[in-house]
Coordinates of N, CA and C in Angstrom, one line a residue:
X204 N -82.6 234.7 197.7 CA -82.1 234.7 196.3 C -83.0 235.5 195.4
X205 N -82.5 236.5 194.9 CA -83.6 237.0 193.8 C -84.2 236.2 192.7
X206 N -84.6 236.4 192.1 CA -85.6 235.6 190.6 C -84.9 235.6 189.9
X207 N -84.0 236.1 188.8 CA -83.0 236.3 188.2 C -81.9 235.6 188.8
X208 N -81.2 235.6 189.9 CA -80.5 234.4 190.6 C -81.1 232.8 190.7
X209 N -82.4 233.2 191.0 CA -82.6 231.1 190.9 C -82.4 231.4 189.6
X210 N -83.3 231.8 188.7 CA -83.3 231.2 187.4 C -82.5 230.9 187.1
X211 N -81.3 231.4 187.3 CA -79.8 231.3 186.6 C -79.6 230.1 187.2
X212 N -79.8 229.6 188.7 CA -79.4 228.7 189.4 C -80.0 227.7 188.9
X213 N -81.5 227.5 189.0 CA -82.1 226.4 188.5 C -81.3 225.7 187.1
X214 N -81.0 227.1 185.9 CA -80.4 226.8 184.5 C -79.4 225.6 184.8
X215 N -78.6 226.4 185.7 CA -76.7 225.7 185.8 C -77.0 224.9 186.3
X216 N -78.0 224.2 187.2 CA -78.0 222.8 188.1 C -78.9 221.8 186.7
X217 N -79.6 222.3 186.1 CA -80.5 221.8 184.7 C -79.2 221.6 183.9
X218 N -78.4 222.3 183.3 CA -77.3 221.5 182.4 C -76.6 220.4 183.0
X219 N -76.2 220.6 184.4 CA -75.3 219.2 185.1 C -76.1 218.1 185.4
X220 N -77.6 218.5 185.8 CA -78.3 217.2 185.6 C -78.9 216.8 184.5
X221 N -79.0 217.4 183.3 CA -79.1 216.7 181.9 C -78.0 216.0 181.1
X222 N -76.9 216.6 181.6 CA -75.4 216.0 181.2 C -75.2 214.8 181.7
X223 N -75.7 214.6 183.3 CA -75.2 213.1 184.0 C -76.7 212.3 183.6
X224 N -77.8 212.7 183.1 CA -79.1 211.5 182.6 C -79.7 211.6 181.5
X225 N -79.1 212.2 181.2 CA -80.1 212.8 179.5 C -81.6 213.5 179.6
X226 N -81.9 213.9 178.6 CA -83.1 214.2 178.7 C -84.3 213.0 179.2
X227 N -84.4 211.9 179.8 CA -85.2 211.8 180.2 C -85.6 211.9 181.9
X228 N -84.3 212.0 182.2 CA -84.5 213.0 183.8 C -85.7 213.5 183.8
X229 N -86.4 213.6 185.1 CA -87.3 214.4 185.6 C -87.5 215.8 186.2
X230 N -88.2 216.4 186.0 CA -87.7 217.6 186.9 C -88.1 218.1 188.0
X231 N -88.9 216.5 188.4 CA -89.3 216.8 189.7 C -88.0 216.2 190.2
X232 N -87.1 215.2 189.5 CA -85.5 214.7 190.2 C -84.8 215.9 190.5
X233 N -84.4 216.6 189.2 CA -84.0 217.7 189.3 C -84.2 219.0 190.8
X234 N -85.4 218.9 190.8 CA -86.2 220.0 191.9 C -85.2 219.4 193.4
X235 N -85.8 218.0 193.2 CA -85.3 217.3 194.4 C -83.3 217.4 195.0
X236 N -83.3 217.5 193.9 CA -81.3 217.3 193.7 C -81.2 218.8 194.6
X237 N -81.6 219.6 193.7 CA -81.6 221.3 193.8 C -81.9 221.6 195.1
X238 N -82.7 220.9 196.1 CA -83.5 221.6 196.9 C -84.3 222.4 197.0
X239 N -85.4 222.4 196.3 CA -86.2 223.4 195.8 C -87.6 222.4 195.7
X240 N -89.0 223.0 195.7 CA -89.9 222.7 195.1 C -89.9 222.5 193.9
X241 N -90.9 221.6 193.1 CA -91.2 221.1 191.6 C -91.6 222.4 190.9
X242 N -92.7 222.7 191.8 CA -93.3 223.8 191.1 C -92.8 225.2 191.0
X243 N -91.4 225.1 192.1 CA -90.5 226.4 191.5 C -90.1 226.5 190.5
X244 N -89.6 225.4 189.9 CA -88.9 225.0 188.7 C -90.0 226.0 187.4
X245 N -91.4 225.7 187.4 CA -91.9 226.0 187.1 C -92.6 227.8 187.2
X246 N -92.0 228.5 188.2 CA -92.3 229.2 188.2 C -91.4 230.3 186.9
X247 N -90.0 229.6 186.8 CA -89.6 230.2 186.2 C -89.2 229.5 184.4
X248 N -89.6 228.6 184.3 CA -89.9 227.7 183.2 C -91.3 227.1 183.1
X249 N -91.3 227.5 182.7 CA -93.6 226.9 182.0 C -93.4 225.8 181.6
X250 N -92.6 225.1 181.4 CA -92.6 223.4 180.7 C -91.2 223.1 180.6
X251 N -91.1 221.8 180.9 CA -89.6 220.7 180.3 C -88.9 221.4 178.8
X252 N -90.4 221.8 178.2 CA -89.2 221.7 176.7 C -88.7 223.3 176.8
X253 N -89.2 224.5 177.6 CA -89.0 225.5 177.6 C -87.6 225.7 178.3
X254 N -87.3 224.5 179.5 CA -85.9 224.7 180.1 C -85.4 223.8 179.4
X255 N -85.5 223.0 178.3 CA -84.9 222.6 177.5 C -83.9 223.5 176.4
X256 N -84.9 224.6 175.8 CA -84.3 225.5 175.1 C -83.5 226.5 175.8
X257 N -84.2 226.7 177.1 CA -82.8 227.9 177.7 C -81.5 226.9 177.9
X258 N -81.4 225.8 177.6 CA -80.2 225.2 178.1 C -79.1 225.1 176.7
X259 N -79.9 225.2 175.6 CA -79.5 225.1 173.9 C -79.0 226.3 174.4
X260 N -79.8 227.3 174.8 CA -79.1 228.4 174.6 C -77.9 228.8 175.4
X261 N -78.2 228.1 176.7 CA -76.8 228.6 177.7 C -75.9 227.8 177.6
X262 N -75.6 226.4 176.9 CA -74.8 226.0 176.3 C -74.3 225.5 175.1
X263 N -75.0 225.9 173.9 CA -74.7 225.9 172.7 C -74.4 227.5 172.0
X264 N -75.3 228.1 172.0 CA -75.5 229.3 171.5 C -74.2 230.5 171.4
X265 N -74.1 230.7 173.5 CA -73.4 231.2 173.6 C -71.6 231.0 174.0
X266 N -71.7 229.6 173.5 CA -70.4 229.0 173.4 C -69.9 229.3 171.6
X267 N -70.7 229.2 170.9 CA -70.3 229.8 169.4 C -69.8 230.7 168.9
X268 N -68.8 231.2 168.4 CA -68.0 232.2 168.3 C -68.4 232.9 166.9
X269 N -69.0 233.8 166.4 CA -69.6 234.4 165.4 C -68.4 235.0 164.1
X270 N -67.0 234.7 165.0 CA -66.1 235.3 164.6 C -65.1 233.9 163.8
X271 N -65.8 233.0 163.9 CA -65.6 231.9 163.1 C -65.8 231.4 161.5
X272 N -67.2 232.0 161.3 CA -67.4 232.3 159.7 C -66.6 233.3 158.8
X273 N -65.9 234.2 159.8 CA -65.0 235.2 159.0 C -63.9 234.5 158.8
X274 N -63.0 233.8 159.8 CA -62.1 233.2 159.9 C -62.0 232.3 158.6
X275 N -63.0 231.4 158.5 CA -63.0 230.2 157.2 C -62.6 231.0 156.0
X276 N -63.3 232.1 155.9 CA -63.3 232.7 154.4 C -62.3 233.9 154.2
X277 N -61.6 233.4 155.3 CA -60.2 234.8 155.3 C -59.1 234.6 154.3
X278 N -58.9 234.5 152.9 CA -58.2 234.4 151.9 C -57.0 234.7 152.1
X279 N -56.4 235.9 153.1 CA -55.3 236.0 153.4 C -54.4 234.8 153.7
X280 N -55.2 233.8 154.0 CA -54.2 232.9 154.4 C -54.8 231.2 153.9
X281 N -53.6 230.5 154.4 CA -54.2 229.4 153.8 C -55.5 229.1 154.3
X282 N -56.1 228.0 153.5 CA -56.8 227.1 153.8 C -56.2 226.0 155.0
X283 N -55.5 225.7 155.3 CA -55.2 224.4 155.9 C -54.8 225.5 157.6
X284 N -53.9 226.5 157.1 CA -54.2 227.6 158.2 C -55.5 227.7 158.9
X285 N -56.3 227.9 158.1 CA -57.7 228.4 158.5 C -58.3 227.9 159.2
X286 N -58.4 226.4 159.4 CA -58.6 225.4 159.6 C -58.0 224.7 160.7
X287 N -57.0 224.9 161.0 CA -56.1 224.6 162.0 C -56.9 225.6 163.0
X288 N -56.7 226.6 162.6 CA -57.3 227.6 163.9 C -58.6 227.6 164.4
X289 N -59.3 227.2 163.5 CA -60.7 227.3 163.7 C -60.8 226.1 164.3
X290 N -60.3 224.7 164.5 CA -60.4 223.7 165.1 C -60.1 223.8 166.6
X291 N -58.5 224.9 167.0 CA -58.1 224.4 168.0 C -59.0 225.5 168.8
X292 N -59.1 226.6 168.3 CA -60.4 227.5 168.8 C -61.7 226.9 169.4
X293 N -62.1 225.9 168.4 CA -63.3 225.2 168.7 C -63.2 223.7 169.8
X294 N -62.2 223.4 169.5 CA -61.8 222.3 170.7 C -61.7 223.1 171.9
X295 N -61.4 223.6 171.9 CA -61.2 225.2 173.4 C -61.9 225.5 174.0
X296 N -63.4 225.7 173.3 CA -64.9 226.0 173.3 C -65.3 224.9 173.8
X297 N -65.8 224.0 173.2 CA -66.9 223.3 173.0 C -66.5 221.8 173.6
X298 N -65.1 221.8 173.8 CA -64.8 219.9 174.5 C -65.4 220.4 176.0
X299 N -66.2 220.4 176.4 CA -66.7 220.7 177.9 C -67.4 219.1 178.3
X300 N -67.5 218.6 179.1 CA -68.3 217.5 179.8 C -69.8 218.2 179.5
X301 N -70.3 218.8 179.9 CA -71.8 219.1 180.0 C -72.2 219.5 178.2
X302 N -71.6 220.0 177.7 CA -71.8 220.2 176.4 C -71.7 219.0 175.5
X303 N -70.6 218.2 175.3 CA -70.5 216.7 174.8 C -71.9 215.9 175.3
X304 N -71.5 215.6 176.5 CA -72.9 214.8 177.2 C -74.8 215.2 176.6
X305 N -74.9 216.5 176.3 CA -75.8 216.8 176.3 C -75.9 217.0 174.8
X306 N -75.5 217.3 173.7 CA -74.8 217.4 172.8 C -75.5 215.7 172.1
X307 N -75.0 214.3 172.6 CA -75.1 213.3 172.6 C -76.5 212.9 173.0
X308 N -76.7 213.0 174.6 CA -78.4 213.1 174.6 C -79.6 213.7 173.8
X309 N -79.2 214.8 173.1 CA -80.0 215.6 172.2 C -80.1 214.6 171.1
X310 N -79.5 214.0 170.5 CA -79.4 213.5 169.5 C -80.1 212.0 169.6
X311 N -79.9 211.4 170.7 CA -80.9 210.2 170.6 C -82.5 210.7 171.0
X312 N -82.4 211.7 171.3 CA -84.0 212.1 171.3 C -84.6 212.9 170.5
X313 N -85.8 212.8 171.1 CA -86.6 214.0 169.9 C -86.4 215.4 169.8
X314 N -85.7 215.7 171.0 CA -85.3 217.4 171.2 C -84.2 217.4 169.8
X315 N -84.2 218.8 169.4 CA -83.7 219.1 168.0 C -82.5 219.6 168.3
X316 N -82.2 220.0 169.7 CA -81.0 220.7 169.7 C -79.4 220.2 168.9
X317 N -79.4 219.0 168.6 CA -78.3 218.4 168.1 C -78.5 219.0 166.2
X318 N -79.6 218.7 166.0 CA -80.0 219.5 164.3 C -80.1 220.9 164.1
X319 N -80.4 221.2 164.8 CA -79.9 222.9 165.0 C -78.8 223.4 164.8
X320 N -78.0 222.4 165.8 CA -76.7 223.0 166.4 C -75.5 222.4 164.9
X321 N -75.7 221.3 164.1 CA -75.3 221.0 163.3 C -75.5 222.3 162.3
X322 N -76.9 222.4 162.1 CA -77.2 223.4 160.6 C -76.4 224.8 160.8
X323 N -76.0 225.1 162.0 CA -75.0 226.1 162.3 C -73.7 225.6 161.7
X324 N -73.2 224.6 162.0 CA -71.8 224.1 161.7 C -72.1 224.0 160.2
X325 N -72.8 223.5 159.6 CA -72.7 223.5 158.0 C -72.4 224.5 157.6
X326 N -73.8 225.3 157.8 CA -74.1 226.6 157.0 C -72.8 227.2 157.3
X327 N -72.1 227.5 158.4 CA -71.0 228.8 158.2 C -69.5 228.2 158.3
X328 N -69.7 226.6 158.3 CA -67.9 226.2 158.3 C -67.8 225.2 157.2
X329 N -68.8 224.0 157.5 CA -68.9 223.3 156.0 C -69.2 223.8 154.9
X330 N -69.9 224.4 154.4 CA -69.9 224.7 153.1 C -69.2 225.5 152.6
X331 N -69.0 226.9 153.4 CA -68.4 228.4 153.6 C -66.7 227.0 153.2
X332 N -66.5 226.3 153.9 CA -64.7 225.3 153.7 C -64.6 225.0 152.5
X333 N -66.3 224.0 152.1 CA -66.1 223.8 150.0 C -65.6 224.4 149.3
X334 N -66.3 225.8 149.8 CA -66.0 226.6 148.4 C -64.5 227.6 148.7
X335 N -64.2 227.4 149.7 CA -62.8 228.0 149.7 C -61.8 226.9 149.5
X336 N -62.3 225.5 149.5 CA -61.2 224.7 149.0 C -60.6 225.0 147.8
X337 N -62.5 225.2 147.0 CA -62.8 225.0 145.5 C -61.5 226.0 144.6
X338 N -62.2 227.6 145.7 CA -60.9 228.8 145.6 C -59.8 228.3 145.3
X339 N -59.2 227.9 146.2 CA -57.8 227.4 146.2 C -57.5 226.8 144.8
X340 N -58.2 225.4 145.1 CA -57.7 224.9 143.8 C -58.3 225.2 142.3
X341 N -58.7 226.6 142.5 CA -59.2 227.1 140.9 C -60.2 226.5 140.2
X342 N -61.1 225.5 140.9 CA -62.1 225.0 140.0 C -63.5 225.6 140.9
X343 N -64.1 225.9 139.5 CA -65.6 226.8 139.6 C -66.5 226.6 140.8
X344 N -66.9 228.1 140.8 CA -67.6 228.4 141.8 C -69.3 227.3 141.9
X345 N -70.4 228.1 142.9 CA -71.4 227.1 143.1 C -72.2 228.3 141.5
X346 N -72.6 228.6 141.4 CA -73.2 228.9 140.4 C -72.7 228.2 139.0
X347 N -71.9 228.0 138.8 CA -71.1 227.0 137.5 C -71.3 225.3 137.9
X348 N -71.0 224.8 139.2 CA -71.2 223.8 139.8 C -71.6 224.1 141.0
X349 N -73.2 223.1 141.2 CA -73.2 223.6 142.6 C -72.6 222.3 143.8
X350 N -72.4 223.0 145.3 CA -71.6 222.1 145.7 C -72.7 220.7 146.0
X351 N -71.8 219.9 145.8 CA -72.5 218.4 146.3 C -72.2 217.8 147.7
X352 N -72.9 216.8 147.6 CA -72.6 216.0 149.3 C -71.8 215.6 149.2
X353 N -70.9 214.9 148.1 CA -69.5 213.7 148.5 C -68.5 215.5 149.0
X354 N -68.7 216.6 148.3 CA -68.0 217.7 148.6 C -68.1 217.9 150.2
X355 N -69.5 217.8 150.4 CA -69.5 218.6 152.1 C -69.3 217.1 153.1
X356 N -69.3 216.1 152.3 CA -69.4 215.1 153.3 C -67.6 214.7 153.3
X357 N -66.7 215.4 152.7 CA -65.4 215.3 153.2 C -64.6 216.4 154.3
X358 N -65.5 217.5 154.2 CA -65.5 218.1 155.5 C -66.5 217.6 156.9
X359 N -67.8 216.7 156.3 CA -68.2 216.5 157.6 C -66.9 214.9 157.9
X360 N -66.1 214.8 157.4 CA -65.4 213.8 158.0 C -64.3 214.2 158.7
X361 N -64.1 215.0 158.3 CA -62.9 216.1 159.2 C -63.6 216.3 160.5
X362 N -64.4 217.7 160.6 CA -65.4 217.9 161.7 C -65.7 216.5 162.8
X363 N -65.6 215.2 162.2 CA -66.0 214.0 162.9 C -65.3 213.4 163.3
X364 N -64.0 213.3 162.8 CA -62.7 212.9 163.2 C -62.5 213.8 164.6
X365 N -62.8 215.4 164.5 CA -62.1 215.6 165.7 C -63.0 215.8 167.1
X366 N -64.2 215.7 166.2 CA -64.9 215.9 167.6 C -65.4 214.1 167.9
X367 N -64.9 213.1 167.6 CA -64.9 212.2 168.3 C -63.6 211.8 169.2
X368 N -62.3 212.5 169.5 CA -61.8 212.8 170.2 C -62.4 212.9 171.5
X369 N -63.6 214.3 171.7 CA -64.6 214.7 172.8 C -65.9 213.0 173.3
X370 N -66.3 212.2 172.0 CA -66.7 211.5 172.5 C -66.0 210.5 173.3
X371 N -65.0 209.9 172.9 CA -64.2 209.3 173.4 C -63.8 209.8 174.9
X372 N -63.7 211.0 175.0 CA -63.3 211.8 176.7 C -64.3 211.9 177.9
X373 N -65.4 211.8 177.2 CA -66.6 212.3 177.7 C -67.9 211.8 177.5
X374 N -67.8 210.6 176.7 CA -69.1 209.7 176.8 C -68.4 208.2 176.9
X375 N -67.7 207.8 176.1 CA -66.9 206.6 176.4 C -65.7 206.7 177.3
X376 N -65.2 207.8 178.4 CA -64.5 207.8 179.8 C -63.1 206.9 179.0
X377 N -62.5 207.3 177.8 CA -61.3 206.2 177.5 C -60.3 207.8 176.9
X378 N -59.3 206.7 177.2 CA -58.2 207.8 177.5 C -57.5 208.6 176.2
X379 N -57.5 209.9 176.2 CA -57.1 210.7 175.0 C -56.0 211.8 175.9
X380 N -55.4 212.0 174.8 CA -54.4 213.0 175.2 C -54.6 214.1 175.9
X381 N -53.5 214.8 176.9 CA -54.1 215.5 177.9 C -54.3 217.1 176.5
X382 N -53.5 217.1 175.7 CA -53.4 218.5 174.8 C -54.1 218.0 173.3
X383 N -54.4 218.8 173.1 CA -55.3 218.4 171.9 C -54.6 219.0 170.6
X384 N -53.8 219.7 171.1 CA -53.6 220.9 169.9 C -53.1 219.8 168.8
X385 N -51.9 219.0 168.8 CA -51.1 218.3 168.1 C -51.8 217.5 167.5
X386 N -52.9 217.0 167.6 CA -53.6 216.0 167.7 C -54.6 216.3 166.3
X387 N -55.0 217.7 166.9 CA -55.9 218.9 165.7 C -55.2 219.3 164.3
X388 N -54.2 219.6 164.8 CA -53.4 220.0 163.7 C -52.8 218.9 162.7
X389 N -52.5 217.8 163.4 CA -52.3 216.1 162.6 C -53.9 216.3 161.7
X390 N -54.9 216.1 162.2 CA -55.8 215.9 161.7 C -56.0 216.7 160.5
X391 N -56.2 218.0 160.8 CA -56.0 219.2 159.8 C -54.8 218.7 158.3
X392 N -53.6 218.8 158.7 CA -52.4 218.5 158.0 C -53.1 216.5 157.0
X393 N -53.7 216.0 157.9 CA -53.7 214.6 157.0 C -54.8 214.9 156.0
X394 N -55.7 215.8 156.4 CA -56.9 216.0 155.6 C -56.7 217.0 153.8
X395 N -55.9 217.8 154.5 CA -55.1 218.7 153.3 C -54.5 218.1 152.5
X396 N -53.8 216.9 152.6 CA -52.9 215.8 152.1 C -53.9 215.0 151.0
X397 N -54.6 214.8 151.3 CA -55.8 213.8 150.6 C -57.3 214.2 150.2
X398 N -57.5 215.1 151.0 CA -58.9 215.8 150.6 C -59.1 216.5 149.4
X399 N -58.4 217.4 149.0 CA -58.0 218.4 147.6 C -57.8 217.3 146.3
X400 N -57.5 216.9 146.5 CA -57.6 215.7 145.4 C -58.8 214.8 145.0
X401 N -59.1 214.7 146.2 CA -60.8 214.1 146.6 C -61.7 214.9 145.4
X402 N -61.1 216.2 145.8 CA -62.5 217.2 146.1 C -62.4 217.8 144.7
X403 N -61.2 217.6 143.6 CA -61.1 218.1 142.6 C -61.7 217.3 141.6
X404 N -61.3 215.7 142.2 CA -62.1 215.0 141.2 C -63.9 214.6 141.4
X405 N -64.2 215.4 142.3 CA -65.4 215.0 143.1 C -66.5 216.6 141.6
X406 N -65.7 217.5 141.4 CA -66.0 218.2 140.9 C -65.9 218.4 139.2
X407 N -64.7 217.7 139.4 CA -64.6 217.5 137.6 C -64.9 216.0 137.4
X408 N -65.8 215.9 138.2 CA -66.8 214.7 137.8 C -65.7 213.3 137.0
X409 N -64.6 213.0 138.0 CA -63.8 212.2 137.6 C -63.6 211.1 138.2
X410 N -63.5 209.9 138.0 CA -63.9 208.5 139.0 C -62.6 208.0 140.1

């Protein structure tokens, strides 16, 4: 196997065994699972937290679709459009077993990859969604008002609503629907219903 093949190999067998133990797996467990020496592991990772980051990368990173932040702020169409797509796009992506699992491990530990991977989802869907709500419903931009938390924290309840769907599949093993789409688009459609109203009085500072 060339060097460029294990390393790839070592990667792919490193997400499946951090998905089934979390980050406190070993990687001398790992070496052992793999068939391989410890110190191979190392030949092509210098430390735990360094094949830690190639794993953010080979399954966060390059599961993110960059063509997602255009999408939100596509005016041509609705908002609740927008949104619909970008969800069932993203359920498509990202409900994977090794990504959820690890996704979840990240987060009860010290590795940052879960805060990372959030400040992505803010920055280019949560907030980039406030102010296109804002659009919609004709009340002032962030320079006039800037946006607040009750504003972003009604899109992070959206975002949470559907990706605990993925917890439910894939860390709690309890039964969710085989299709998601209907499921996405309910979610989508009940949020549009009640959110805009939320989010108008959230801004015209109204109780």
């Amino acid at each position: 196997m060339r060097a460029n093949e294990r390393e790839q190999f070592i990667l792919d067998e490193a997400v499946r065994f951090f998905a089934e133990h979390g980050f406190e797996g070993q990687t001398r467990e790992l070496a052992k699972r793999i068939g391989i020496t410890h110190s191979a592991i190392y030949r092509h990772f210098p430390s735990k937290e360094a094949l830690i980051e190639r794993v953010y990368e080979h399954v966060y990173l390059s599961r993110w679709d960059d063509s997602w932040a255009g999408l939100i702020i596509d005016r041509s169409r609705s908002l609740e459009s927008r949104l619909t797509e970008f969800y069932l796009r993203y359920v498509e992506r990202v409900f994977h077993y090794d990504w959820v699992r690890i996704f979840v491990f990240s987060g009860l530990k010290t590795f940052d990859i879960t805060t990372r991977y959030l400040d992505i989802v803010r920055r280019q869907i949560i907030e980039p969604a406030c102010l296109e709500l804002r659009h919609e419903l004709g009340l002032p931009g962030p320079d006039e008002a800037p946006l607040s938390e009750r504003e972003t924290e009604l899109f992070w309840g959206l975002h949470g609503r559907i990706f605990y769907l993925a917890i439910r599949r894939f860390v709690y093993a309890t039964p969710t629907p085989e299709s998601l789409d209907e499921i996405v688009r309910d979610g989508v459609r009940s949020f549009m219903l009640g959110g805009p109203a939320i989010a108008k009085a959230i801004v015209q500072r109204k109780p």
